[in-house]
XYZ file of C-alpha atoms in Angstrom:
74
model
C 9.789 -2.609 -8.392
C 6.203 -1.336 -7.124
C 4.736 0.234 -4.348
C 1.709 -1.011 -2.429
C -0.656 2.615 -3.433
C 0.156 2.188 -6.627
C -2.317 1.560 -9.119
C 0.263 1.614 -11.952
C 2.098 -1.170 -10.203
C -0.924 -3.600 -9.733
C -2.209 -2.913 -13.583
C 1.291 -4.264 -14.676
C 1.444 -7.337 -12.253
C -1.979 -8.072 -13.660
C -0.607 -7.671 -17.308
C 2.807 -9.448 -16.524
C 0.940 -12.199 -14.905
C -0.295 -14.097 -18.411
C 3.340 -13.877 -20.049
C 5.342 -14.873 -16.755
C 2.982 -18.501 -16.926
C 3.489 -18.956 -20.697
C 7.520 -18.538 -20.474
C 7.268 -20.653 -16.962
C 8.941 -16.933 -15.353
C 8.238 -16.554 -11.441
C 7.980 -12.874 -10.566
C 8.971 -11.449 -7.685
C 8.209 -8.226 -6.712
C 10.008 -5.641 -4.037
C 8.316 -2.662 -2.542
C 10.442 0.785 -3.018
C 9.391 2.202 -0.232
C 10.853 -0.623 2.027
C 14.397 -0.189 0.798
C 16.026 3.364 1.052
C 18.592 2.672 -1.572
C 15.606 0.901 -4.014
C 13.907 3.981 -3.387
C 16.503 6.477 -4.304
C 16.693 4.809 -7.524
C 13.473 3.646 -9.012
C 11.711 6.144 -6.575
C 9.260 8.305 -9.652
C 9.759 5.444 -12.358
C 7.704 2.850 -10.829
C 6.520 -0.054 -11.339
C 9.917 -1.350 -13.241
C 9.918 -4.453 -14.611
C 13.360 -6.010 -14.176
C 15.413 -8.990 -14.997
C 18.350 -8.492 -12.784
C 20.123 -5.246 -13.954
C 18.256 -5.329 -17.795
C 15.270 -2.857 -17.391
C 12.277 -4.265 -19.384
C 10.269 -1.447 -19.064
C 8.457 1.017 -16.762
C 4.930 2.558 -16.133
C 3.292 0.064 -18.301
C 3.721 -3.592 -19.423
C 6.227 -3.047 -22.425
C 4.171 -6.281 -23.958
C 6.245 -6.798 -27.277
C 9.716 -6.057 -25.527
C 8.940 -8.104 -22.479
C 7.927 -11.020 -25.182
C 10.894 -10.768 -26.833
C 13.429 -10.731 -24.124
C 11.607 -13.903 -22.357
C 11.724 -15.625 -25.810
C 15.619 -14.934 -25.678
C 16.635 -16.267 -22.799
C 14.826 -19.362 -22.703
């Protein structure tokens, strides 16, 4: 989840960007502020890193956790 304004949100696609190629992930990511009910809920935690329902992290690139997770569903 990110929002376009956000500097927060482009520092962790950045970040995300080197460990989504090693694990062969695609990211996709999905502005807030262009879906009410997104909004409501991730509105003040963004950017959220998520992998369907499992939240990774937010704010910042949780590196180790995001690792880890990738490495277990490989």
């Amino acid at each position: 989840m990110s929002r376009n304004y956000c500097h927060l949100c482009h520092d962790m696609e950045v970040a995300l960007a080197p460990l989504a190629e090693e694990f062969g992930a695609s990211v996709t990511v999905l502005d807030v502020d262009a879906n009410p009910v997104l909004e409501a809920r991730y509105d003040e935690l963004v950017p959220v890193l998520l992998h369907g329902e499992t939240e990774l992290c937010h704010y910042f690139l949780d590196e180790a956790k995001t690792r880890e997770y990738l490495a277990g569903i490989r």
